[in-house]
Coordinates of C-alpha atoms and ligand atoms in Angstrom, one line a residue:
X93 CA -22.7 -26.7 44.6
X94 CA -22.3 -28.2 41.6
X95 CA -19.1 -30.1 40.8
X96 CA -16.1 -28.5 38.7
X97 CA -15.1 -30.2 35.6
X98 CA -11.3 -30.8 34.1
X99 CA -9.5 -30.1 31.4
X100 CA -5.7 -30.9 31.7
X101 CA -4.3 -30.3 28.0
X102 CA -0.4 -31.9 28.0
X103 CA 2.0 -30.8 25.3
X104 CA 4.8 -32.8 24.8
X105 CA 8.3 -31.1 24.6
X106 CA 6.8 -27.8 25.2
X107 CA 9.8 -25.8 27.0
X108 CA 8.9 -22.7 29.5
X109 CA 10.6 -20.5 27.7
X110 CA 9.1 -20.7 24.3
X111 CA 5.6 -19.7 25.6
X112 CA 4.7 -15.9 25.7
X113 CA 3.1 -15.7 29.1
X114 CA 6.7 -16.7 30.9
X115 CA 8.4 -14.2 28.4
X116 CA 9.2 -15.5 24.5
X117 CA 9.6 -13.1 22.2
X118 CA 7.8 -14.5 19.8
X119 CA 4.1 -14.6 18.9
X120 CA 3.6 -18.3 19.6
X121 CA 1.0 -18.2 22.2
X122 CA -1.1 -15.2 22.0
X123 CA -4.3 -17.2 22.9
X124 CA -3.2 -18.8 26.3
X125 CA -1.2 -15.3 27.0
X126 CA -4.9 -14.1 27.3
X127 CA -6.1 -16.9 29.0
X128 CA -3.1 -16.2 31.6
X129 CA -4.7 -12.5 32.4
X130 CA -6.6 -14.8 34.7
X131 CA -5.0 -17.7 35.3
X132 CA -2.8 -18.9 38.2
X133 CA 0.5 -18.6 36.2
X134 CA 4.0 -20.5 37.6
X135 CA 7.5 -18.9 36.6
X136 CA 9.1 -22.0 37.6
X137 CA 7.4 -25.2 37.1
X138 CA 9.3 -28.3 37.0
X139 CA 8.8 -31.6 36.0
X140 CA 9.5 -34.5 38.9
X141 CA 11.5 -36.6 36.0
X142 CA 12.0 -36.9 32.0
X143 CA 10.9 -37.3 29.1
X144 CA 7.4 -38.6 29.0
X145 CA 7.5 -42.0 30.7
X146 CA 9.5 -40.6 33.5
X147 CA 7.1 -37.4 33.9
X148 CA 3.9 -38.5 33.6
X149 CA 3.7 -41.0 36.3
X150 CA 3.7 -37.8 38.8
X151 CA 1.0 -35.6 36.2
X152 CA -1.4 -38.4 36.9
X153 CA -0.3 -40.4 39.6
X154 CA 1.3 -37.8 41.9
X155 CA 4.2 -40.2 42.3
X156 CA 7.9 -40.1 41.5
X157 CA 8.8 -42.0 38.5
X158 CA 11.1 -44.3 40.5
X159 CA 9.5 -44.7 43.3
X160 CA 8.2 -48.7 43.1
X161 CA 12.1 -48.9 41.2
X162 CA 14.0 -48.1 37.8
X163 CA 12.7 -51.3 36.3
X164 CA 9.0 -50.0 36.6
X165 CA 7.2 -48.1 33.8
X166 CA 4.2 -46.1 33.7
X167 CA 1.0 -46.4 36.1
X168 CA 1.0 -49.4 38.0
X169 CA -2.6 -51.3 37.9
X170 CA -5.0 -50.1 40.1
X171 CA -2.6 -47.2 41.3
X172 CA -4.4 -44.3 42.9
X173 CA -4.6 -41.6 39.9
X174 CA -6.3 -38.4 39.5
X175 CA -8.7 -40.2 36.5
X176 CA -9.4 -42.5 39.5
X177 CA -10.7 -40.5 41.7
X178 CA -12.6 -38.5 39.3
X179 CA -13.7 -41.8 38.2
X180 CA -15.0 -42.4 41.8
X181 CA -16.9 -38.9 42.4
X182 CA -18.9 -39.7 39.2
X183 CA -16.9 -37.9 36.5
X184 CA -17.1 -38.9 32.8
X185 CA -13.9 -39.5 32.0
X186 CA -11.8 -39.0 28.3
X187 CA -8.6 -38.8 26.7
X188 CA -7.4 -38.1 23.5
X189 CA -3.7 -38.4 23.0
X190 CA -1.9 -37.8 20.1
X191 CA 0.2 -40.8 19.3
X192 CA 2.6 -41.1 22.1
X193 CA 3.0 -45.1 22.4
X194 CA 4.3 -44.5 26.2
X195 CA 1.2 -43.4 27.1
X196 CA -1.0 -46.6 26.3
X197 CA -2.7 -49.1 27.9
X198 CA 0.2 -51.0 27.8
X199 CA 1.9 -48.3 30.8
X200 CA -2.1 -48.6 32.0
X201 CA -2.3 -44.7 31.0
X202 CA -6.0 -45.7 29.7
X203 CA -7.0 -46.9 33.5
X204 CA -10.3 -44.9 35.1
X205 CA -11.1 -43.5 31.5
X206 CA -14.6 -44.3 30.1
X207 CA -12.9 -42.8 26.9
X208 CA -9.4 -43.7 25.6
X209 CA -8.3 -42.9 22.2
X210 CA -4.6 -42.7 21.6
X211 CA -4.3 -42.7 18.2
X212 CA -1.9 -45.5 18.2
X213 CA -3.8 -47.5 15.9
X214 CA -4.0 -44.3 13.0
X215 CA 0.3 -44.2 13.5
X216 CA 2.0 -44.8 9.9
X217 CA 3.2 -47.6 9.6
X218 CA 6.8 -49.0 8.9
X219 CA 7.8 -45.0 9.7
X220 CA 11.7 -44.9 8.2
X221 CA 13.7 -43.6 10.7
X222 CA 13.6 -39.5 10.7
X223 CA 16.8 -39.0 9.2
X224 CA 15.5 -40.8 6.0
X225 CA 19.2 -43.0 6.8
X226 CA 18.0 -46.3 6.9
X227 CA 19.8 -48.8 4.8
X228 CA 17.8 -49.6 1.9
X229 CA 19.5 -53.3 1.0
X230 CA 21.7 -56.1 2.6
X231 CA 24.4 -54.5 0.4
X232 CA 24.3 -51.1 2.5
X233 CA 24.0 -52.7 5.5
X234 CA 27.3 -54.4 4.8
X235 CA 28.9 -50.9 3.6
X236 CA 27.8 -49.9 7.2
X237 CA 28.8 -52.6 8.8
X238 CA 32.5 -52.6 7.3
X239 CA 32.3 -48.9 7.9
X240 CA 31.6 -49.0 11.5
X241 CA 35.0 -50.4 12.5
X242 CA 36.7 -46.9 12.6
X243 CA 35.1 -43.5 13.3
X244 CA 36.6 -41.8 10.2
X245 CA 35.1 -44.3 7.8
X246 CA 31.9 -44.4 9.7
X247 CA 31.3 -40.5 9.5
X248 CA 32.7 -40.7 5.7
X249 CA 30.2 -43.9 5.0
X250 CA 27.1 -41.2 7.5
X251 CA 27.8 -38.5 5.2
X252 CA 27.9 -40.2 1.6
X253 CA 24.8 -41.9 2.6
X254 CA 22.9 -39.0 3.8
X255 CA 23.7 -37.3 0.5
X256 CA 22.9 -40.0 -1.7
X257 CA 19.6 -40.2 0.4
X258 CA 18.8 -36.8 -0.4
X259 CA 19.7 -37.2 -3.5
X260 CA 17.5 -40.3 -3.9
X261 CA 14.3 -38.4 -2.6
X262 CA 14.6 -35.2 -4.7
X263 CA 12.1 -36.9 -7.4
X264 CA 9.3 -37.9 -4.5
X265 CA 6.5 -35.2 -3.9
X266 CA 6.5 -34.5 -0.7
X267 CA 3.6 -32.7 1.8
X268 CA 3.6 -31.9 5.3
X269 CA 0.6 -33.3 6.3
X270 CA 2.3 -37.2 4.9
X271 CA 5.4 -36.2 6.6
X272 CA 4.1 -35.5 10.0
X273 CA 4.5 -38.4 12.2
X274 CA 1.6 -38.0 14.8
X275 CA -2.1 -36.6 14.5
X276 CA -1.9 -32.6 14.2
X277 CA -3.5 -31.0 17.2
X278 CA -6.9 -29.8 15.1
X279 CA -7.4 -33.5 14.6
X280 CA -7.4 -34.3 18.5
X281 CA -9.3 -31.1 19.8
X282 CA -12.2 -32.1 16.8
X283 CA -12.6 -35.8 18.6
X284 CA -12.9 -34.0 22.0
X285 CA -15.0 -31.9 21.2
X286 CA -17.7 -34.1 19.7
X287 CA -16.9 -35.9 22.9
X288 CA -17.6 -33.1 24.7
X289 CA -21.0 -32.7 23.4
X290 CA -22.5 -35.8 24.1
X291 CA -22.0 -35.6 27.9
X292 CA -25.5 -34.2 28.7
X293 CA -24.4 -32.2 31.3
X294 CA -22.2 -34.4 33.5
X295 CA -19.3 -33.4 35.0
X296 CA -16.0 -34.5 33.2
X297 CA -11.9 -34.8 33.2
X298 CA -11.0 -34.2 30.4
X299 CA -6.9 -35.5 29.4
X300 CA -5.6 -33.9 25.9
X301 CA -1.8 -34.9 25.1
X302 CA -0.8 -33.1 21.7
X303 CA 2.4 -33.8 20.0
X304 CA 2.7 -30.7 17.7
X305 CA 6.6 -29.4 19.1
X306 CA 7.4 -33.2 18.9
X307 CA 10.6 -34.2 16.4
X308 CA 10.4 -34.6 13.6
X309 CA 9.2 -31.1 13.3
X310 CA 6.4 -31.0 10.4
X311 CA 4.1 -28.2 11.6
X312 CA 1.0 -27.2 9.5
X313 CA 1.8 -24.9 6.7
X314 CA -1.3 -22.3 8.4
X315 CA 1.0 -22.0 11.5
X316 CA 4.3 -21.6 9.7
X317 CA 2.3 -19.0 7.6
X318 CA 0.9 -16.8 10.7
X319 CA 4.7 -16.7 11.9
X320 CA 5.5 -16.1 9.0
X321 CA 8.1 -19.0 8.9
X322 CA 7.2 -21.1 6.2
X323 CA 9.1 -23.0 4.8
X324 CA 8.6 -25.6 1.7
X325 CA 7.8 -29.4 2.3
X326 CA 11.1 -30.6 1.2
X327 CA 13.0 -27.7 2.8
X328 CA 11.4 -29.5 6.6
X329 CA 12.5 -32.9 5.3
X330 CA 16.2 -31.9 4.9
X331 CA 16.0 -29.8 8.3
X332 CA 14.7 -32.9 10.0
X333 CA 16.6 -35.3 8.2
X334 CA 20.1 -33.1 8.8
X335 CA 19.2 -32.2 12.6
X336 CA 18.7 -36.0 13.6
X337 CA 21.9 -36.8 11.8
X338 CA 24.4 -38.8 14.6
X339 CA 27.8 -38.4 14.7
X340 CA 28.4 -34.8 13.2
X341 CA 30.4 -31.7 15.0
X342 CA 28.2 -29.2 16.9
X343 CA 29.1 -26.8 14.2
X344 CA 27.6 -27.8 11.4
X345 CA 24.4 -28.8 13.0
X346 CA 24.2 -25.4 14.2
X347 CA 23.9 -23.8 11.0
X348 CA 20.2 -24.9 10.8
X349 CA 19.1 -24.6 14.5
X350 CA 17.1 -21.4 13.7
X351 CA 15.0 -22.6 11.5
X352 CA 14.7 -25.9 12.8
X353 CA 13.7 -23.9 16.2
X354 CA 10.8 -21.9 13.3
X355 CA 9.3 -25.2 12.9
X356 CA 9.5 -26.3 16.9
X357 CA 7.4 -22.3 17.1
X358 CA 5.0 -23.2 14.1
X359 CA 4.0 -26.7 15.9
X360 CA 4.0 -24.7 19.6
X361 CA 1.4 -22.0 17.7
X362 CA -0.6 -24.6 16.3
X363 CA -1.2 -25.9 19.4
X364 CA -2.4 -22.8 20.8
X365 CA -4.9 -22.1 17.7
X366 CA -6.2 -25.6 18.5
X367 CA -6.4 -24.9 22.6
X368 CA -8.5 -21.6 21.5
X369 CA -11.0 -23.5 19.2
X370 CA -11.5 -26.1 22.3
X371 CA -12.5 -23.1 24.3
X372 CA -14.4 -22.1 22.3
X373 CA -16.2 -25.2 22.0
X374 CA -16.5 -25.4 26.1
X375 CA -17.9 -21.9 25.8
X376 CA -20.5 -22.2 23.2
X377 CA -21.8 -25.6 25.1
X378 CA -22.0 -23.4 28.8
X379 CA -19.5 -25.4 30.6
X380 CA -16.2 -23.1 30.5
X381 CA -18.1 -21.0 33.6
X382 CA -17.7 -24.1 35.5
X383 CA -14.5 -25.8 34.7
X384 CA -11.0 -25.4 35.6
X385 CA -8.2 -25.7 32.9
X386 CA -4.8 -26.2 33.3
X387 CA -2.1 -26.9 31.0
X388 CA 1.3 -27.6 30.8
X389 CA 4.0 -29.9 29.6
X390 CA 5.8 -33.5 30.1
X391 CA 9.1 -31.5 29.4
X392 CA 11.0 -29.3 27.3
X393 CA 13.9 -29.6 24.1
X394 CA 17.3 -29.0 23.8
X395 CA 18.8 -27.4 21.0
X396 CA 22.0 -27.7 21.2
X397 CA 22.3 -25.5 24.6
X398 CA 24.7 -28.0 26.0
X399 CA 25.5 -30.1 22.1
X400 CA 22.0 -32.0 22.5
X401 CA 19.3 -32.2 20.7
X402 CA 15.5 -33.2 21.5
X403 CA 14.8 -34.8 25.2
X404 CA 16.8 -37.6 25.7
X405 CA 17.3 -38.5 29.7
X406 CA 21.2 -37.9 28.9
X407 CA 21.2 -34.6 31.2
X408 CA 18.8 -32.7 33.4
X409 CA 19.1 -29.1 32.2
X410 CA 17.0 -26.6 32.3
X411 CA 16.0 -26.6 28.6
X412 CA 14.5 -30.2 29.7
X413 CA 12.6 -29.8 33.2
X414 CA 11.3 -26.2 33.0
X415 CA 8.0 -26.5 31.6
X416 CA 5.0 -24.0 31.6
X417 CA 2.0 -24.1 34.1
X418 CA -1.3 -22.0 33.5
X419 CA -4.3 -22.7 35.7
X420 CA -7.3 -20.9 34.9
X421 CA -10.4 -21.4 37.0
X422 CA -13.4 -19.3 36.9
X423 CA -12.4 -18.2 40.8
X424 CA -9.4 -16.4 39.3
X425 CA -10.5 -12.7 38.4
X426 CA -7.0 -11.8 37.7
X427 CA -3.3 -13.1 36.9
X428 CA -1.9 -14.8 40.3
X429 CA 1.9 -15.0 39.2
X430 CA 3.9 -18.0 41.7
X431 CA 7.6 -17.2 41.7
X432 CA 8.6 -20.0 43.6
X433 CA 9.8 -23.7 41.9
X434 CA 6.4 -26.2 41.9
X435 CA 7.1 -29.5 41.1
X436 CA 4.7 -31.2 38.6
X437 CA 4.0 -34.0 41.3
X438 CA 2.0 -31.6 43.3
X439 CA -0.5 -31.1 40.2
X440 CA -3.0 -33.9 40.4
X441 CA -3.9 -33.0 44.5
X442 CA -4.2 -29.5 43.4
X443 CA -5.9 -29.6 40.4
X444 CA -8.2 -31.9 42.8
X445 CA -8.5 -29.3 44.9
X446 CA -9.3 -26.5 42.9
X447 CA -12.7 -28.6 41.9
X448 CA -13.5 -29.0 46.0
X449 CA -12.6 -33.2 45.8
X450 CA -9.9 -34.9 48.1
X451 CA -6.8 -36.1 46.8
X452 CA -6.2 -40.0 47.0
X453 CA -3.6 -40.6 50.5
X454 CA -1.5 -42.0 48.3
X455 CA 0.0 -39.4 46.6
X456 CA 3.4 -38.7 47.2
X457 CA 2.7 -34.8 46.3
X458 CA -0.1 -32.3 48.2
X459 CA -2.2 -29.6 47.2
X460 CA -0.9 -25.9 46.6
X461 CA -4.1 -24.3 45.5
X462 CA -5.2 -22.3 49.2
X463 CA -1.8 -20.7 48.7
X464 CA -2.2 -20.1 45.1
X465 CA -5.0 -18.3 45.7
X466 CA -3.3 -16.2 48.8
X467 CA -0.3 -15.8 46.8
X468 CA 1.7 -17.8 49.5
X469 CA 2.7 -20.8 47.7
X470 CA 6.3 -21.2 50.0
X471 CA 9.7 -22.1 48.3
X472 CA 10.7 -25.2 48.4
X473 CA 13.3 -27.5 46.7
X474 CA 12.1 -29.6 44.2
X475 CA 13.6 -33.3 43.3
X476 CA 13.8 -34.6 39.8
X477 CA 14.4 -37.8 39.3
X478 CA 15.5 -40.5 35.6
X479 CA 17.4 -43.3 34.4
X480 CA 20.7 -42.1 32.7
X481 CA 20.4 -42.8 28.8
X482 CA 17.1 -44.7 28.6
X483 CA 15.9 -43.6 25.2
X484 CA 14.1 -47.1 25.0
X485 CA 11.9 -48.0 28.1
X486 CA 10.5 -51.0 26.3
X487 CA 13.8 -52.8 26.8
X488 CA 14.6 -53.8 30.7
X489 CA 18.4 -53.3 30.4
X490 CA 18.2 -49.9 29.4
X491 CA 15.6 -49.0 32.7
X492 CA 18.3 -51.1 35.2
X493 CA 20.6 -48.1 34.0
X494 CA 21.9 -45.5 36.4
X495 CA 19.8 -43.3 38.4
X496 CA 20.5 -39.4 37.4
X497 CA 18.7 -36.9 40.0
X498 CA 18.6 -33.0 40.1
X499 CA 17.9 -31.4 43.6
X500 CA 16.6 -27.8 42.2
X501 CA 15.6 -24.3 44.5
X502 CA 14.8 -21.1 43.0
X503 CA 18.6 -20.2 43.0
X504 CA 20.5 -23.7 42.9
X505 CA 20.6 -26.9 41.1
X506 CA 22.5 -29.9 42.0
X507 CA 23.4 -32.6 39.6
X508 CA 23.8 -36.0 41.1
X509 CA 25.0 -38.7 38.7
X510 CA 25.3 -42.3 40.6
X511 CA 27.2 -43.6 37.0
X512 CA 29.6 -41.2 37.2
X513 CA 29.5 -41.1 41.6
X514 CA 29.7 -37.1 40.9
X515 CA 27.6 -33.9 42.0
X516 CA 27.3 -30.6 40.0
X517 CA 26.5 -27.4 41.6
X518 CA 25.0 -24.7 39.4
X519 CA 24.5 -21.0 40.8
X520 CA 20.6 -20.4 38.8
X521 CA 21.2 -16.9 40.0
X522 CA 24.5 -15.7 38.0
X523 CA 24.7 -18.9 35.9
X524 CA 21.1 -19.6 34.3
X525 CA 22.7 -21.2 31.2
X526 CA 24.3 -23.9 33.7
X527 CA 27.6 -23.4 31.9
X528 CA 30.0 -23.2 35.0
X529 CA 29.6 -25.7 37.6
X530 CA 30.8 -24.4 41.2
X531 CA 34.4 -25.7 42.3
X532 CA 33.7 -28.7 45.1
X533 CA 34.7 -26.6 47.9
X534 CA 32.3 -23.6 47.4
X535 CA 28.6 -23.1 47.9
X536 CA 29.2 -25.8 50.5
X537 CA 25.9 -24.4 52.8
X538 CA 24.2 -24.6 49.7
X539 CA 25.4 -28.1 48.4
X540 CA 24.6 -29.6 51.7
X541 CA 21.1 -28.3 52.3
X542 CA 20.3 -30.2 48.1
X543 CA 22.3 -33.0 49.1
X544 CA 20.2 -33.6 52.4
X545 CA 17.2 -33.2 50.3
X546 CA 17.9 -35.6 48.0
X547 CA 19.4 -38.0 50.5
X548 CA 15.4 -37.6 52.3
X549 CA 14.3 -38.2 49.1
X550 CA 15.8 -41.4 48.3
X551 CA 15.2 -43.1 51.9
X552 CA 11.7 -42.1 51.7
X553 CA 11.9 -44.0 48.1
X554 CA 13.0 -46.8 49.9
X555 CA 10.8 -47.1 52.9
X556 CA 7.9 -46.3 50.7
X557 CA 8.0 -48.8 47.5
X558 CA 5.0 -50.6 47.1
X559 CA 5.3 -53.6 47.0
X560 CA 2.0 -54.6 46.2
X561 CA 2.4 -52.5 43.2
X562 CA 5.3 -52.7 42.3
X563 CA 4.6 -56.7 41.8
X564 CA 1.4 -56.1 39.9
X565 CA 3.4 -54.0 37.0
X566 CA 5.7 -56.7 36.6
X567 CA 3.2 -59.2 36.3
X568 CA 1.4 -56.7 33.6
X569 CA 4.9 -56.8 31.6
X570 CA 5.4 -60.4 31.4
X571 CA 2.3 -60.7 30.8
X572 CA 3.2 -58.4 27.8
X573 CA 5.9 -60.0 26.8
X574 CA 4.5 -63.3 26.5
X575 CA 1.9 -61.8 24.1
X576 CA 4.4 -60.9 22.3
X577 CA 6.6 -63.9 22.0
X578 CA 3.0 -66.1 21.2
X579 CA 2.3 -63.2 18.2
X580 CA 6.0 -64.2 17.0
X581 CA 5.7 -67.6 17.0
Ligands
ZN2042 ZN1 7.2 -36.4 26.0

């Protein structure tokens, strides 16, 4: 028979419920709610950690984000990876990634591809920080400074520079192709596609990562204009600059949430327009009869559900770890709908699967796709797993943070934060928004069977570190470092 290629497309910050196929009201995703007419569709997949560097490491590696420790980032080298083994059974191998800088070389996402381009090297430079507050001169950083010591001159010194900011940039033209921080989706899909058409045949994995629904929100003005949601250059720049303002009530920020969730839609549709030309692509070169395609997301965005904006690894709500999964595979001659909760770490040995290869014995997860196909895929609980505030990875003292874990079944979710030394019950059933954690002495069934889960999970963490591994990643980021300090000096 001849082999199945691979297409995983990866959409960062792409939340479940904003796709049409799992129910949005909105017109975002009419081409993969086709696609899901026969596709192997999941109501409730979840990611095994977030944002990206915590998720990913189970999309390619099949392996809990924590599992060689907190202080490890990324793929360790030489770790057993889906790429790998495609690698091995004679696969060409590509990605195109749009610009994420934690999936690099330097987190060894590049390892087993014949073909890495993350657009890392086309990033603007010297970016100002989104909200368009950085201090211009040595005299505003001293205003801010002096500012700082108290929260009501800090907020007043926040606001009066914001304004003045705004007021500074009224006279600068302004686009939203300049404004966009990372490549636009049309500009990956073109360089896989002319990838795609030099394989002569071969079979391939194809790895897509687009950033489109990424902050700041600057989608195309074509997608705003299909939802009919534009909205002017300058108009974006204010909703971006405003929404990433720090240190303002709930209230105000609320005021804009609808339309800065219009351009979170516009970069979602965009995506999808750019998904159907890459079909279209696979089609017209006679290789879409014989691939599967799956896609899905590294997790979702908040806005403002529970006061937070964007993905930070403060919480682990729902808004965050429920991301779409659509298989499609040529197999599939109709929709095959799974209810049940599937954690992102078993992708990679079912994607595997689904093209006939064995999975590498490494991975922590296994393959679902037998009971796809049946329509038995059984509940189970899923673990999720981060490091409490770690907006920067790069830095070591912000990974040696503390451990935040969600234990999650189709109807409950338990919170357990090792800062704080506390567990939060949530009832999914008659509490979906997670607003009402259960009193301590209820659900206690429930909050024992999660809590023996997640105590399984963390001794089988323990037992099961790698040390071999986990020494070779350190050694990559020292090495790193030292680079580094030499470039300095
Ligand atoms: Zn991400």
């Amino acid at each position: 028979m001849k082999p199945r290629s691979l297409v995983l497309v990866t959409v960062d910050c792409l939340r479940a419920d904003h796709v049409g196929f799992l129910g949005y009201s909105k017109p975002v995703t009419p081409f993969l709610d086709s696609l899901a007419e026969r596709s192997a569709v999941f109501a409730d997949a979840i990611v095994a950690g977030a944002p990206t560097y915590f998720s990913f490491p189970a999309i390619l590696a099949s392996r809990y984000p924590l599992a060689f420790g907190r202080d490890i980032m990324g793929i360790a080298p030489h770790e057993p990876t889906i790429t790998n083994a495609l690698k091995d059974a004679g696969y060409r191998t590509g990605a195109f990634l749009a610009g994420n800088p934690y999936l690099s070389s330097r987190f060894g996402y590049d390892q087993g591809f014949d073909t890495f381009h993350d657009f890392l090297d086309a990033m603007p430079d010297g970016q100002a920080s989104p909200s368009g507050n950085t201090p211009e001169s040595a005299f505003n950083r001293f205003v801010q400074a002096s500012a700082s010591h108290n929260s009501l001159t800090a907020a007043t010194y926040e606001e009066l520079y914001f304004w003045y900011c705004r007021w500074r940039s009224v006279t600068k033209p302004l686009s939203m192709d300049a404004l966009r921080r990372y490549p636009a989706a049309d500009v990956v899909v073109d360089q896989a596609c002319s990838w795609v058409g030099g394989l002569a045949g071969k079979p391939f994995f194809l790895w897509l990562h687009l950033m489109d629904p990424h902050h700041p929100y600057y989608p195309p003005e074509d997608a705003s204009s299909a939802l009919k949601s534009k909205v002017s250059a300058r108009r974006a720049n204010f909703l971006n600059s405003f929404w990433n303002r720090g240190h303002i009530p709930v209230r105000r920020l609320k005021r804009y949430r609808d339309e800065v969730i219009s351009l979170y839609d516009a970069g979602i549709y965009w995506v999808d327009k750019q998904i159907s030309r890459l079909v279209s692509t696979l089609r017209q070169s006679q290789l879409w009869d014989d691939l599967v395609f799956a896609v899905t997301a590294d997790h979702g965005e908040e806005f403002l559900e529970h006061g937070a904006r964007y993905h930070s690894p403060n919480s682990l709500t729902e808004q965050l770890i429920h991301v779409p999964l659509l298989l499609y595979a040529p197999t599939l001659t109709r929709q095959h709908r799974v209810p049940t909760p599937f954690s992102l770490l078993h992708l990679a040995p079912t994607l595997l699967n689904a093209i006939s290869l064995p999975a590498p014995t490494d991975f922590q997860g296994r393959s679902f796709w037998p009971q796809i196909v049946t329509g038995e895929v059984p509940s189970e609980p899923v673990v999720v797993e981060c490091v409490e505030a770690c907006t920067n990875p790069f830095r070591r003292a912000d990974r040696m943070r503390a451990r935040l874990m969600a234990v999650r079944d189709q109807s409950c979710k338990l919170v357990i934060n090792f800062r704080e030394k506390t567990e939060r019950l949530y009832d999914l059933k008659n509490d979906p928004a997670e607003n009402f954690p259960l009193p301590p002495g209820d659900a206690s069934a429930e909050r024992a069977r999660l809590l023996r889960v997640a105590r399984e999970h963390l001794q089988r963490t323990s037992q099961n570190q790698t040390t071999e591994l986990r020494l070779r990643s350190r050694l990559r980021e020292l090495q790193h470092s030292s680079e580094l300090r030499a470039a300095v000096q």
